[in-house]
Coordinates of C-alpha atoms in Angstrom, one line a residue:
D1121 CA -19.8 -150.5 50.4
H1122 CA -19.8 -153.3 47.8
P1123 CA -22.1 -151.5 45.3
S1124 CA -23.8 -153.3 42.4
V1125 CA -22.0 -152.4 39.2
W1126 CA -23.5 -151.0 36.1
W1127 CA -23.2 -152.9 32.8
P1128 CA -24.3 -152.4 29.2
Y1129 CA -27.7 -154.0 28.9
S1130 CA -26.4 -157.1 27.0
M1131 CA -23.7 -157.8 29.7
G1132 CA -25.6 -157.3 32.9
G1133 CA -27.9 -155.0 34.9
Q1134 CA -28.1 -151.2 35.3
P1135 CA -28.3 -150.5 39.0
L1136 CA -28.4 -146.7 39.7
Y1137 CA -27.8 -144.9 42.9
G1138 CA -29.0 -141.5 44.0
L1139 CA -27.3 -138.6 45.7
R1140 CA -29.3 -135.7 47.3
T1141 CA -27.6 -132.6 48.8
A1142 CA -29.2 -129.6 50.6
L1143 CA -27.8 -126.3 51.7
T1144 CA -29.8 -124.6 54.5
Q1145 CA -29.6 -121.2 56.1
R1146 CA -31.8 -120.1 59.0
G1147 CA -35.0 -118.5 57.8
T1148 CA -34.6 -119.5 54.1
A1149 CA -35.8 -122.4 52.1
P1150 CA -33.1 -125.1 51.5
D1151 CA -31.4 -125.2 48.2
T1152 CA -31.3 -128.8 47.0
E1153 CA -29.7 -130.8 44.3
S1154 CA -30.0 -134.4 43.3
E1155 CA -28.1 -136.7 40.9
T1156 CA -28.3 -140.3 39.9
F1157 CA -25.2 -142.2 39.0
G1158 CA -24.0 -145.7 38.3
V1159 CA -20.8 -147.5 39.6
R1160 CA -18.7 -148.9 36.8
T1161 CA -15.2 -148.6 35.4
I1162 CA -14.4 -147.9 31.7
T1163 CA -10.8 -148.4 30.7
T1164 CA -9.2 -148.5 27.3
R1165 CA -6.0 -149.8 25.7
L1166 CA -4.2 -150.3 22.4
V1167 CA -4.0 -153.9 21.4
G1168 CA -1.4 -155.0 18.9
P1169 CA 0.5 -153.5 17.2
A1170 CA 0.2 -155.1 13.7
P1171 CA 1.5 -154.1 10.3
I1172 CA -1.9 -152.8 9.3
A1173 CA -2.3 -151.0 12.7
P1174 CA 1.2 -150.0 13.7
D1175 CA 0.1 -148.1 16.8
G1176 CA -2.3 -150.8 17.9
S1177 CA -6.1 -151.0 17.8
R1178 CA -8.3 -149.1 20.3
Q1179 CA -10.2 -151.4 22.6
F1180 CA -12.6 -150.5 25.4
L1181 CA -13.3 -152.5 28.5
V1182 CA -16.2 -152.2 30.9
N1183 CA -15.5 -153.4 34.5
G1184 CA -12.4 -155.1 33.1
V1185 CA -14.2 -157.0 30.4
P1186 CA -13.3 -156.3 26.7
F1187 CA -16.2 -156.1 24.3
V1188 CA -17.0 -155.2 20.7
F1189 CA -18.5 -151.7 20.6
R1190 CA -21.4 -151.9 18.1
A1191 CA -23.0 -148.5 17.6
G1192 CA -24.6 -146.0 15.3
G1193 CA -23.9 -142.3 14.8
W1194 CA -26.6 -140.2 16.6
S1195 CA -28.3 -137.3 14.9
E1196 CA -30.3 -134.7 16.8
D1197 CA -33.6 -133.3 15.6
L1198 CA -33.1 -130.9 12.7
F1199 CA -34.2 -127.9 14.8
L1200 CA -32.6 -129.2 18.0
R1201 CA -36.1 -129.8 19.5
Y1202 CA -35.9 -132.3 22.3
S1203 CA -38.6 -134.9 23.2
S1204 CA -38.3 -137.3 26.0
A1205 CA -40.9 -139.6 24.5
N1206 CA -39.1 -139.6 21.1
T1207 CA -35.8 -140.4 22.9
A1208 CA -37.5 -143.4 24.6
N1209 CA -38.8 -144.7 21.3
Q1210 CA -35.4 -144.4 19.7
I1211 CA -33.7 -146.1 22.6
A1212 CA -36.2 -149.0 22.2
M1213 CA -35.2 -149.3 18.6
I1214 CA -31.5 -149.2 19.4
K1215 CA -32.0 -152.1 21.8
N1216 CA -34.2 -153.9 19.3
L1217 CA -31.3 -153.5 16.8
G1218 CA -29.0 -155.2 19.3
L1219 CA -26.6 -152.3 19.4
N1220 CA -24.8 -151.5 22.6
G1221 CA -24.0 -147.9 22.0
I1222 CA -24.2 -144.6 20.0
R1223 CA -21.7 -142.0 19.0
T1224 CA -22.6 -138.4 19.6
E1225 CA -20.6 -135.6 17.8
G1226 CA -20.6 -132.0 18.9
K1227 CA -24.2 -131.4 20.0
Q1228 CA -24.5 -132.3 23.7
M1229 CA -28.0 -133.6 24.6
P1230 CA -30.1 -132.6 27.6
D1231 CA -29.6 -134.5 30.9
D1232 CA -32.8 -136.5 30.4
F1233 CA -31.2 -138.1 27.3
Y1234 CA -28.2 -139.5 29.2
E1235 CA -30.4 -140.5 32.1
Q1236 CA -32.5 -142.6 29.8
L1237 CA -29.4 -144.2 28.3
D1238 CA -28.1 -144.9 31.9
R1239 CA -31.3 -146.8 32.6
A1240 CA -31.3 -148.6 29.3
G1241 CA -27.6 -149.7 29.4
I1242 CA -26.6 -147.9 26.2
L1243 CA -23.1 -146.6 25.9
V1244 CA -22.1 -143.2 24.5
D1245 CA -19.0 -142.6 22.5
G1246 CA -19.0 -138.8 22.9
G1247 CA -16.9 -136.2 21.2
F1248 CA -16.3 -132.8 19.6
Q1249 CA -17.9 -131.9 16.2
C1250 CA -16.1 -132.2 12.9
C1251 CA -16.5 -130.0 9.9
D1252 CA -17.2 -126.7 11.7
A1253 CA -15.5 -124.6 14.4
W1254 CA -15.0 -127.7 16.5
Q1255 CA -12.8 -129.1 13.8
L1256 CA -9.6 -128.4 15.7
Q1257 CA -7.1 -127.3 13.2
D1258 CA -4.2 -124.9 13.4
S1259 CA -6.3 -122.1 11.9
H1260 CA -9.2 -122.5 14.3
L1261 CA -9.8 -121.9 18.0
N1262 CA -6.3 -120.5 18.7
T1263 CA -6.9 -116.9 19.9
P1264 CA -6.9 -116.3 23.6
Q1265 CA -10.7 -115.9 23.5
D1266 CA -11.1 -119.1 21.4
L1267 CA -9.0 -121.1 23.8
A1268 CA -11.0 -119.7 26.8
V1269 CA -14.2 -120.8 25.2
L1270 CA -12.7 -124.2 24.4
G1271 CA -11.5 -124.7 28.0
N1272 CA -14.9 -123.6 29.4
S1273 CA -16.6 -126.0 26.9
A1274 CA -14.5 -128.9 28.1
L1275 CA -15.3 -128.0 31.7
T1276 CA -19.0 -127.8 31.1
I1277 CA -19.1 -131.0 29.0
G1278 CA -17.2 -132.8 31.7
E1279 CA -19.5 -131.5 34.5
N1280 CA -22.6 -132.6 32.5
L1281 CA -21.4 -136.0 31.5
R1282 CA -19.2 -137.1 34.5
N1283 CA -22.0 -138.8 36.5
H1284 CA -23.5 -140.9 33.7
P1285 CA -22.4 -144.5 33.6
S1286 CA -23.5 -144.6 29.9
V1287 CA -20.8 -142.2 28.9
M1288 CA -17.9 -144.3 27.7
N1289 CA -15.4 -141.7 26.6
F1290 CA -14.9 -138.3 24.9
S1291 CA -12.9 -137.7 21.8
W1292 CA -11.8 -135.2 19.2
S1293 CA -13.2 -135.8 15.8
D1294 CA -11.4 -136.0 12.4
N1295 CA -8.5 -133.9 13.5
N1296 CA -6.4 -134.2 16.7
P1297 CA -6.1 -131.0 18.8
T1298 CA -3.1 -128.7 18.6
P1299 CA -0.9 -128.6 21.8
K1300 CA -2.6 -125.3 22.9
Q1301 CA -6.1 -126.7 22.3
Q1302 CA -5.3 -130.0 24.0
R1303 CA -3.8 -128.2 27.1
V1304 CA -6.9 -126.0 27.8
S1305 CA -9.3 -128.9 27.0
L1306 CA -7.5 -131.3 29.4
R1307 CA -7.4 -128.7 32.1
G1308 CA -11.2 -128.2 31.7
F1309 CA -11.9 -132.0 31.8
R1310 CA -9.6 -132.4 34.9
K1311 CA -11.3 -129.5 36.7
A1312 CA -14.7 -131.2 36.1
D1313 CA -13.3 -134.5 37.5
F1314 CA -14.2 -136.2 34.2
Q1315 CA -12.6 -139.6 34.7
D1316 CA -13.5 -141.4 31.5
P1317 CA -11.0 -142.0 28.6
L1318 CA -10.1 -139.0 26.4
I1319 CA -9.2 -140.0 22.8
A1320 CA -7.0 -137.8 20.5
S1321 CA -9.0 -138.4 17.3
A1322 CA -11.7 -140.4 15.5
E1323 CA -9.1 -141.0 12.8
Y1324 CA -5.8 -142.9 13.2
K1325 CA -3.9 -139.9 14.6
S1326 CA -2.2 -139.0 17.9
T1327 CA -1.0 -136.3 20.2
K1328 CA 2.0 -136.3 22.5
K1329 CA -0.1 -136.2 25.6
L1330 CA -3.0 -138.6 24.7
G1331 CA -1.0 -140.9 22.4
P1332 CA -2.4 -142.8 19.4
S1333 CA -6.1 -142.9 18.9
G1334 CA -6.2 -146.4 17.4
E1335 CA -9.3 -145.5 15.5
K1336 CA -10.1 -145.0 11.8
E1337 CA -13.0 -143.7 9.7
G1338 CA -14.9 -144.7 6.5
P1339 CA -16.0 -145.8 4.0
Y1340 CA -19.2 -143.8 3.4
D1341 CA -20.7 -145.0 0.1
W1342 CA -21.5 -148.4 -1.4
V1343 CA -19.1 -151.3 -0.9
P1344 CA -20.0 -155.0 -1.3
P1345 CA -20.6 -157.3 1.7
S1346 CA -17.2 -159.0 1.3
Y1347 CA -15.4 -155.6 1.7
W1348 CA -16.0 -155.7 5.4
Y1349 CA -14.1 -158.9 5.9
D1350 CA -10.9 -157.5 4.4
T1351 CA -7.9 -157.4 6.8
T1352 CA -5.0 -156.7 4.4
H1353 CA -5.6 -153.6 2.3
Y1354 CA -4.7 -150.0 3.2
D1355 CA -3.0 -147.0 1.7
P1356 CA 0.6 -147.0 3.1
T1357 CA 0.9 -143.3 2.2
D1358 CA -2.0 -142.4 4.4
P1359 CA -1.2 -142.8 8.1
T1360 CA -4.7 -141.9 9.1
R1361 CA -6.1 -145.2 7.8
T1362 CA -9.1 -143.4 6.4
N1363 CA -11.6 -145.3 4.2
V1364 CA -10.1 -148.7 4.8
G1365 CA -13.1 -150.1 6.6
G1366 CA -12.4 -153.8 6.7
A1367 CA -13.0 -155.6 10.0
W1368 CA -9.8 -154.6 11.9
A1369 CA -9.2 -152.1 14.6
F1370 CA -11.9 -149.6 15.7
D1371 CA -13.9 -147.8 13.0
S1372 CA -15.5 -144.7 14.4
E1373 CA -17.8 -144.2 11.4
A1374 CA -18.4 -146.4 8.4
S1375 CA -21.2 -147.6 6.2
A1376 CA -22.2 -148.6 2.7
G1377 CA -23.9 -145.3 2.0
H1378 CA -27.5 -144.7 1.1
T1379 CA -30.5 -146.5 2.6
V1380 CA -33.7 -146.8 0.5
P1381 CA -36.7 -146.6 2.8
T1382 CA -39.6 -149.0 2.5
L1383 CA -42.3 -148.2 -0.1
D1384 CA -44.4 -146.9 2.8
G1385 CA -41.6 -144.6 3.9
V1386 CA -40.8 -143.4 0.4
K1387 CA -44.4 -142.3 -0.1
R1388 CA -44.4 -140.4 3.2
F1389 CA -41.8 -137.8 2.4
L1390 CA -40.8 -137.9 -1.3
S1391 CA -42.9 -135.9 -3.8
P1392 CA -44.4 -137.8 -6.8
F1393 CA -41.7 -136.3 -8.9
E1394 CA -38.9 -137.3 -6.5
Q1395 CA -40.3 -140.8 -6.4
T1396 CA -40.2 -141.1 -10.1
E1397 CA -36.6 -139.8 -10.2
L1398 CA -35.7 -142.3 -7.5
W1399 CA -36.3 -145.3 -9.7
K1400 CA -35.8 -143.7 -13.2
N1401 CA -32.8 -141.5 -12.7
P1402 CA -29.9 -142.7 -10.5
D1403 CA -28.0 -139.5 -11.1
Y1404 CA -30.8 -137.2 -9.8
N1405 CA -29.6 -134.9 -7.1
Q1406 CA -31.9 -135.9 -4.3
Y1407 CA -32.8 -133.2 -1.8
H1408 CA -33.1 -135.8 1.0
A1409 CA -29.6 -137.3 0.4
N1410 CA -26.6 -135.0 0.6
Y1411 CA -28.0 -132.4 -1.7
E1412 CA -25.4 -130.6 -3.7
A1413 CA -26.6 -127.0 -4.2
G1414 CA -26.3 -125.7 -7.7
L1415 CA -25.7 -129.1 -9.2
P1416 CA -29.2 -130.2 -10.5
N1417 CA -27.9 -133.4 -12.1
I1418 CA -24.5 -134.7 -11.1
Q1419 CA -23.5 -137.8 -13.0
Q1420 CA -21.9 -139.7 -10.2
N1421 CA -21.2 -139.3 -6.5
G1422 CA -17.4 -139.3 -6.7
G1423 CA -15.3 -138.5 -3.6
Y1424 CA -17.3 -137.1 -0.8
S1425 CA -20.4 -136.1 -2.8
F1426 CA -23.4 -138.2 -1.9
G1427 CA -26.2 -136.2 -3.5
T1428 CA -27.2 -139.0 -5.8
L1429 CA -27.7 -142.7 -5.4
H1430 CA -25.4 -143.4 -8.3
D1431 CA -23.1 -145.9 -6.7
L1432 CA -25.8 -147.8 -4.8
D1433 CA -28.0 -148.1 -8.0
A1434 CA -25.1 -149.2 -10.2
A1435 CA -24.5 -152.0 -7.7
I1436 CA -28.1 -153.0 -7.5
K1437 CA -28.5 -153.0 -11.3
A1438 CA -25.3 -155.1 -11.8
R1439 CA -26.0 -157.5 -9.0
Y1440 CA -29.8 -157.9 -9.1
G1441 CA -30.7 -156.6 -12.6
P1442 CA -32.6 -153.6 -13.9
W1443 CA -36.0 -152.5 -12.5
S1444 CA -39.1 -151.3 -14.3
S1445 CA -41.1 -149.7 -11.5
L1446 CA -40.7 -147.9 -8.2
Q1447 CA -41.9 -151.0 -6.3
Q1448 CA -39.4 -153.3 -7.9
Y1449 CA -36.6 -150.8 -7.3
V1450 CA -37.4 -150.4 -3.7
E1451 CA -37.6 -154.2 -3.2
E1452 CA -34.2 -154.8 -4.8
A1453 CA -32.7 -152.0 -2.7
Q1454 CA -34.1 -153.6 0.5
V1455 CA -32.4 -156.8 -0.3
Q1456 CA -29.0 -155.2 -1.1
N1457 CA -29.1 -152.9 1.9
Y1458 CA -29.9 -155.9 4.2
E1459 CA -27.0 -158.1 3.0
T1460 CA -24.4 -155.2 3.1
Q1461 CA -25.4 -153.9 6.5
R1462 CA -25.6 -157.4 8.0
A1463 CA -22.1 -158.1 6.7
E1464 CA -20.6 -154.9 8.2
F1465 CA -21.6 -155.8 11.7
E1466 CA -21.0 -159.6 11.3
A1467 CA -17.5 -159.0 10.1
Y1468 CA -16.6 -156.8 13.0
I1469 CA -18.0 -159.3 15.5
D1470 CA -16.4 -162.3 13.7
H1471 CA -12.9 -160.7 13.6
S1472 CA -13.1 -159.5 17.2
T1473 CA -10.9 -162.3 18.4
N1474 CA -8.2 -162.0 15.7
T1475 CA -4.7 -162.1 17.0
D1476 CA -3.5 -159.2 14.7
A1477 CA -5.5 -156.0 14.7
P1478 CA -8.7 -157.4 16.1
S1479 CA -11.9 -155.6 15.2
T1480 CA -12.8 -153.9 18.5
G1481 CA -15.6 -151.5 17.5
I1482 CA -17.8 -150.3 14.6
V1483 CA -20.0 -147.2 14.5
Y1484 CA -22.5 -147.4 11.7
W1485 CA -22.6 -144.1 9.9
Q1486 CA -25.3 -143.2 10.8
L1487 CA -27.9 -144.6 13.2
N1488 CA -30.7 -142.1 12.5
K1489 CA -31.3 -138.6 11.0
G1490 CA -33.1 -135.5 12.3
W1491 CA -35.2 -135.4 9.2
P1492 CA -36.4 -137.8 6.5
T1493 CA -33.4 -139.2 4.6
L1494 CA -32.1 -141.4 1.9
L1495 CA -28.6 -141.4 3.2
W1496 CA -26.8 -143.0 6.2
D1497 CA -29.4 -144.4 8.5
L1498 CA -30.5 -147.7 10.1
Y1499 CA -34.0 -146.3 10.7
N1500 CA -35.6 -143.1 9.4
S1501 CA -37.1 -140.2 11.3
D1502 CA -40.6 -141.6 11.0
F1503 CA -39.3 -144.9 12.5
D1504 CA -39.4 -146.6 9.1
Q1505 CA -37.4 -149.9 9.3
A1506 CA -36.0 -150.7 5.9
G1507 CA -33.7 -153.6 4.9
S1508 CA -30.7 -151.8 6.5
Y1509 CA -32.5 -152.1 9.9
F1510 CA -33.2 -155.8 9.7
G1511 CA -29.8 -156.7 8.3
A1512 CA -28.1 -154.9 11.2
K1513 CA -30.6 -156.4 13.7
K1514 CA -29.9 -160.0 12.4
A1515 CA -26.1 -159.5 12.7
N1516 CA -26.4 -158.2 16.3
E1517 CA -28.5 -161.1 17.8
P1518 CA -27.2 -161.9 21.2
L1519 CA -26.4 -165.5 20.2
H1520 CA -25.8 -165.7 16.5
V1521 CA -24.6 -167.9 13.7
I1522 CA -22.6 -166.4 10.8
Y1523 CA -21.5 -167.5 7.3
T1524 CA -18.2 -165.6 6.7
Y1525 CA -17.5 -164.0 3.4
D1526 CA -13.7 -164.3 3.7
D1527 CA -13.2 -168.0 4.1
G1528 CA -16.7 -169.5 3.6
S1529 CA -16.9 -171.0 7.1
V1530 CA -19.5 -170.9 9.9
S1531 CA -19.0 -169.1 13.2
I1532 CA -21.1 -168.6 16.3
D1533 CA -20.8 -165.4 18.4
N1534 CA -22.0 -164.8 22.0
L1535 CA -22.7 -161.1 22.8
G1536 CA -24.3 -161.9 26.1
A1537 CA -23.1 -162.0 29.7
S1538 CA -22.5 -165.7 30.3
Q1539 CA -21.1 -168.7 28.5
Q1540 CA -23.5 -170.5 26.2
S1541 CA -23.2 -174.3 26.0
G1542 CA -24.9 -177.3 24.4
L1543 CA -25.1 -175.6 21.0
S1544 CA -25.5 -177.3 17.6
V1545 CA -25.4 -175.7 14.1
E1546 CA -26.6 -177.0 10.8
A1547 CA -25.6 -175.5 7.5
K1548 CA -27.7 -176.3 4.4
V1549 CA -26.8 -175.2 0.8
Y1550 CA -29.6 -174.9 -1.7
S1551 CA -29.6 -174.2 -5.4
V1552 CA -31.9 -171.4 -6.6
G1553 CA -34.2 -174.1 -7.8
G1554 CA -34.6 -175.5 -4.3
Q1555 CA -32.2 -178.6 -4.6
L1556 CA -30.4 -179.4 -1.4
L1557 CA -26.7 -179.4 -2.3
D1558 CA -25.0 -179.8 1.0
D1559 CA -26.1 -180.5 4.6
Q1560 CA -23.6 -180.5 7.5
T1561 CA -24.0 -180.4 11.3
A1562 CA -21.7 -179.6 14.2
G1563 CA -22.6 -180.1 17.8
G1564 CA -21.3 -179.9 21.4
I1565 CA -20.3 -176.2 21.0
S1566 CA -19.7 -173.7 23.8
V1567 CA -19.0 -170.0 23.4
G1568 CA -17.9 -167.8 26.2
S1569 CA -19.3 -164.3 26.9
Q1570 CA -18.1 -161.8 24.2
G1571 CA -16.5 -164.8 22.4
V1572 CA -16.6 -166.3 18.9
A1573 CA -16.4 -169.9 17.9
R1574 CA -15.0 -170.1 14.4
D1575 CA -14.4 -172.6 11.6
L1576 CA -17.2 -174.8 12.8
I1577 CA -18.4 -175.9 9.4
H1578 CA -17.2 -175.3 5.8
P1579 CA -20.3 -175.7 3.7
V1580 CA -19.7 -177.2 0.2
V1581 CA -20.9 -174.5 -2.2
P1582 CA -20.9 -174.3 -6.0
A1583 CA -17.5 -173.5 -7.6
T1584 CA -16.6 -169.9 -8.4
T1585 CA -17.3 -168.9 -12.0
K1586 CA -16.1 -166.1 -14.2
P1587 CA -17.8 -164.7 -17.3
P1588 CA -18.7 -165.9 -19.9
T1589 CA -19.6 -168.9 -17.7
P1590 CA -23.1 -168.3 -16.5
A1591 CA -23.3 -167.3 -12.8
Q1592 CA -25.3 -169.4 -10.4
T1593 CA -27.1 -168.1 -7.3
Y1594 CA -27.4 -170.3 -4.3
F1595 CA -28.5 -170.1 -0.7
V1596 CA -26.8 -170.9 2.6
E1597 CA -29.3 -171.6 5.5
L1598 CA -27.8 -171.7 9.0
L1599 CA -29.8 -173.1 12.0
L1600 CA -28.4 -172.6 15.5
T1601 CA -30.1 -174.9 18.0
R1602 CA -30.0 -176.0 21.6
G1603 CA -31.9 -179.0 22.9
G1604 CA -33.7 -179.2 19.5
Q1605 CA -35.0 -175.6 19.8
V1606 CA -33.9 -173.0 17.2
V1607 CA -31.9 -170.2 18.9
D1608 CA -31.0 -168.3 15.7
R1609 CA -31.6 -168.7 12.0
N1610 CA -29.7 -166.9 9.2
V1611 CA -30.0 -167.1 5.4
Y1612 CA -27.5 -165.9 2.8
W1613 CA -28.0 -165.6 -1.0
L1614 CA -24.7 -165.8 -2.8
S1615 CA -23.3 -166.1 -6.3
T1616 CA -20.7 -168.1 -8.0
Q1617 CA -19.6 -164.9 -9.7
Q1618 CA -18.3 -163.0 -6.7
D1619 CA -17.9 -159.3 -5.9
L1620 CA -14.3 -158.3 -6.6
V1621 CA -12.9 -155.0 -5.3
D1622 CA -10.3 -153.1 -7.3
W1623 CA -8.3 -152.4 -4.1
P1624 CA -5.6 -150.0 -5.6
K1625 CA -8.4 -147.8 -6.9
T1626 CA -10.5 -148.2 -3.7
Q1627 CA -8.0 -147.5 -1.0
G1628 CA -8.5 -144.1 0.5
N1629 CA -11.8 -143.5 -1.3
P1630 CA -15.2 -143.4 0.4
Q1631 CA -16.7 -146.0 -2.0
A1632 CA -15.6 -149.2 -3.7
T1633 CA -14.3 -149.4 -7.3
M1634 CA -15.3 -152.8 -8.6
T1635 CA -13.4 -155.1 -10.9
Q1636 CA -16.5 -157.4 -11.0
Y1637 CA -19.9 -157.3 -9.4
G1638 CA -21.5 -160.4 -8.0
N1639 CA -24.3 -161.7 -10.2
L1640 CA -27.5 -162.6 -8.3
T1641 CA -29.9 -162.1 -11.2
Q1642 CA -31.1 -165.7 -11.0
L1643 CA -33.2 -164.5 -8.2
R1644 CA -35.4 -162.8 -10.8
S1645 CA -36.3 -166.2 -12.2
L1646 CA -37.6 -167.5 -8.9
P1647 CA -41.1 -169.0 -9.5
P1648 CA -43.9 -167.6 -7.4
A1649 CA -44.2 -169.1 -3.9
T1650 CA -47.3 -169.5 -1.8
V1651 CA -47.4 -168.7 1.9
S1652 CA -50.0 -168.8 4.6
A1653 CA -50.1 -166.4 7.6
T1654 CA -51.9 -166.2 10.8
A1655 CA -51.8 -163.4 13.3
V1656 CA -53.0 -162.8 16.9
T1657 CA -52.8 -159.7 19.1
Q1658 CA -52.7 -159.6 22.9
P1659 CA -51.3 -157.5 25.7
D1660 CA -47.5 -157.5 25.7
A1661 CA -46.4 -159.9 28.4
A1662 CA -42.8 -158.6 28.4
G1663 CA -43.7 -155.2 29.9
D1664 CA -40.9 -153.4 27.9
G1665 CA -42.8 -150.1 27.5
N1666 CA -45.1 -151.2 24.7
D1667 CA -48.4 -152.6 25.7
T1668 CA -49.5 -154.6 22.6
E1669 CA -48.0 -157.7 21.0
T1670 CA -48.9 -159.2 17.6
D1671 CA -47.5 -162.6 16.7
V1672 CA -47.4 -163.5 13.0
T1673 CA -46.7 -167.0 11.9
I1674 CA -45.7 -167.4 8.2
T1675 CA -45.5 -170.7 6.5
N1676 CA -44.2 -171.6 3.0
T1677 CA -47.0 -173.8 1.7
S1678 CA -45.6 -174.2 -1.8
T1679 CA -46.0 -177.7 -3.3
N1680 CA -42.9 -177.4 -5.4
P1681 CA -39.4 -176.7 -3.9
T1682 CA -39.7 -172.9 -4.3
V1683 CA -38.1 -170.7 -1.7
A1684 CA -40.3 -167.8 -0.4
F1685 CA -37.6 -165.1 -0.5
F1686 CA -37.3 -162.1 1.7
L1687 CA -40.7 -162.1 3.3
R1688 CA -41.7 -158.9 5.2
A1689 CA -44.5 -158.5 7.6
D1690 CA -46.1 -155.1 8.6
V1691 CA -48.8 -154.3 11.1
R1692 CA -51.4 -151.9 9.7
R1693 CA -54.5 -150.1 10.8
G1694 CA -57.6 -151.7 9.3
S1695 CA -60.9 -153.4 9.7
P1696 CA -61.7 -156.4 12.0
S1697 CA -62.1 -158.5 8.8
G1698 CA -58.5 -157.8 7.8
V1699 CA -58.8 -155.0 5.2
P1700 CA -56.1 -152.3 5.6
A1701 CA -57.3 -148.8 5.8
A1702 CA -56.7 -146.4 2.9
G1703 CA -53.6 -144.1 2.9
D1704 CA -50.7 -144.2 5.3
N1705 CA -51.8 -147.1 7.6
E1706 CA -48.5 -148.6 8.9
V1707 CA -48.2 -148.9 12.7
L1708 CA -45.0 -147.1 13.9
P1709 CA -42.9 -147.2 16.0
I1710 CA -42.9 -151.0 16.2
M1711 CA -40.3 -153.5 17.5
W1712 CA -40.1 -156.8 15.5
S1713 CA -38.3 -160.0 16.7
D1714 CA -37.2 -160.6 13.1
N1715 CA -38.3 -159.7 9.6
D1716 CA -37.3 -160.0 6.0
V1717 CA -37.1 -163.8 6.4
T1718 CA -36.6 -166.5 3.8
L1719 CA -38.4 -169.9 4.0
W1720 CA -38.4 -173.2 2.1
P1721 CA -41.5 -175.3 1.6
G1722 CA -42.8 -176.6 4.9
E1723 CA -40.8 -174.1 7.0
S1724 CA -42.5 -171.7 9.4
E1725 CA -41.4 -168.7 11.4
T1726 CA -43.2 -166.7 14.0
L1727 CA -42.4 -163.0 14.1
R1728 CA -43.4 -161.0 17.2
A1729 CA -44.2 -157.3 17.0
T1730 CA -44.7 -155.0 20.0
Y1731 CA -46.1 -151.5 19.9
K1732 CA -48.4 -149.1 21.6
R1733 CA -52.1 -149.8 21.2
S1734 CA -52.6 -146.1 20.8
A1735 CA -50.7 -146.3 17.5
L1736 CA -53.7 -148.1 16.1
D1737 CA -55.8 -144.9 16.4
G1738 CA -58.8 -147.0 17.3
A1739 CA -58.6 -149.3 14.3
S1740 CA -58.1 -153.0 14.3
P1741 CA -54.6 -154.5 13.6
V1742 CA -54.1 -156.1 10.2
V1743 CA -50.9 -157.9 9.1
S1744 CA -49.6 -157.6 5.6
V1745 CA -47.1 -160.1 4.3
F1746 CA -45.3 -159.9 1.0
G1747 CA -42.0 -160.9 -0.5
W1748 CA -39.7 -161.0 -3.5
N1749 CA -41.7 -163.8 -5.2
V1750 CA -44.8 -163.6 -3.0
G1751 CA -47.8 -161.4 -3.5
T1752 CA -49.3 -159.3 -0.7
L1753 CA -51.4 -161.3 1.8
D1754 CA -53.5 -159.4 4.4
V1755 CA -54.8 -161.2 7.5
P1756 CA -56.8 -159.9 10.5
A1757 CA -54.8 -159.8 13.7
A1758 CA -57.3 -158.9 16.3
G1759 CA -57.0 -160.7 19.7

């Protein structure tokens, strides 16, 4: 009676209950079975309709509360090996990212996997596999034997998943099922007493029994940050709404393509030859991307070929300028990955309260990979956290301030469980030379749970320019405070020459065709900045599974108005005096409170890292700090 209900971790607690059954017979040992379960209700509906989403937009509710599903596509180990410890580490990273879910496709995980997600409060958007036998088309899975296997699969999946409160739904993938496939599948799910929603497709398709899916897919390759804020463009000849990933409706898989790892990560798995090709040859067919067999050197990605980093590199070169070394290429890629991935999540959160076709869910494609990768991940298989990771993490802070790319205004979102009041936000605009161009403040702000407060400030920014007028780069710094304490801080680097998408050529394609790239090359002329850093290590007081905590305080000590741009901190194994050990010395996995930060003279920020002491391998912790215009600074971090 009156059970405590289960919530996603950001919206409440995760109480779990146990059921134990035993069958006994005289003279024999009892046969026992036990299960854990949570009490919660998942419902779904189509909101709308709207011209861009004529059948409505798929929205999920937990315990009657609508929320924005923010997730990543899950990849299993390449050889389907399972490790409970590895799962625990990845769940910690998912929560550190601020995501509330994952999407699984086809490969059902062991029970321990779902039990850990139950305890962590992470939702699962489950489903059948695309692009193989599970791709339910007329020519597949239609013989009596096939249909029997399909029905038994649905029964088994339903039995395995039905008790897990983390499981949000189960869906078909790119293609909706045929009537015969749907009939045997629904019979299997019903027999299993699987009560969660069943969705007809991960694309904007429908079946007579299940109705419209209200979901869409794509894009999959590079698009600019502003792309995600679009709410008007789609291909009217394509009812599936594929590759129109602007922040409207529910996007079941979408990203801006390749992620370039950190320099540490690159050196771990790319051969010296591949490292050279990475920065010297954008058209090289990378084995750790979507390698195209038999095509040693494809000139561009094009369509659904993602074997090269052609599109990403073209954008980096146009927006940030050419590079002359592996280190410079990797740094520029970190900055571009950060801003694009941040914009994807921020746009979907910011538009979640739109009247027409609200953005109800976004699944980043993908969260992880089962082997080292250059394509589609927020963190790599070695737990490397590149710019993509920290851009997504910044966007998914529980109480967060956003500068919107569509109308140049400031919003605050609240992804937590209760209303937040007494908030103030300050927006500062700086020239690339450090001159303060605009400074505005708004106060007395309240934001309800799962809500967004919009149009709070419209910062005055430099006027838009077009070639041949020189482009100007500028910064927008946002500070969200309560009672004088900083709750969230967010910095944008923008250009008077904006990214312009050629929408007729882009609609329906997995990448953007650009009429004009933004021009941020003034960042290359930033003068060197000086920073100081101090670090101290102590036992982790939070008790979140890691036992060690290193706090790093970074201060911009420049005597001129130079910004210290895109500062990154890493914990490394080293000596008590602060000298990093030779070779691969980065401490991983590790959970940072923030990273890739930008500071003006006199500003400081303290970053907290938590990790297992065993990851030090008996060495002393050393913190390395470096940035776009800041050389590497190593400091001891012993307690």
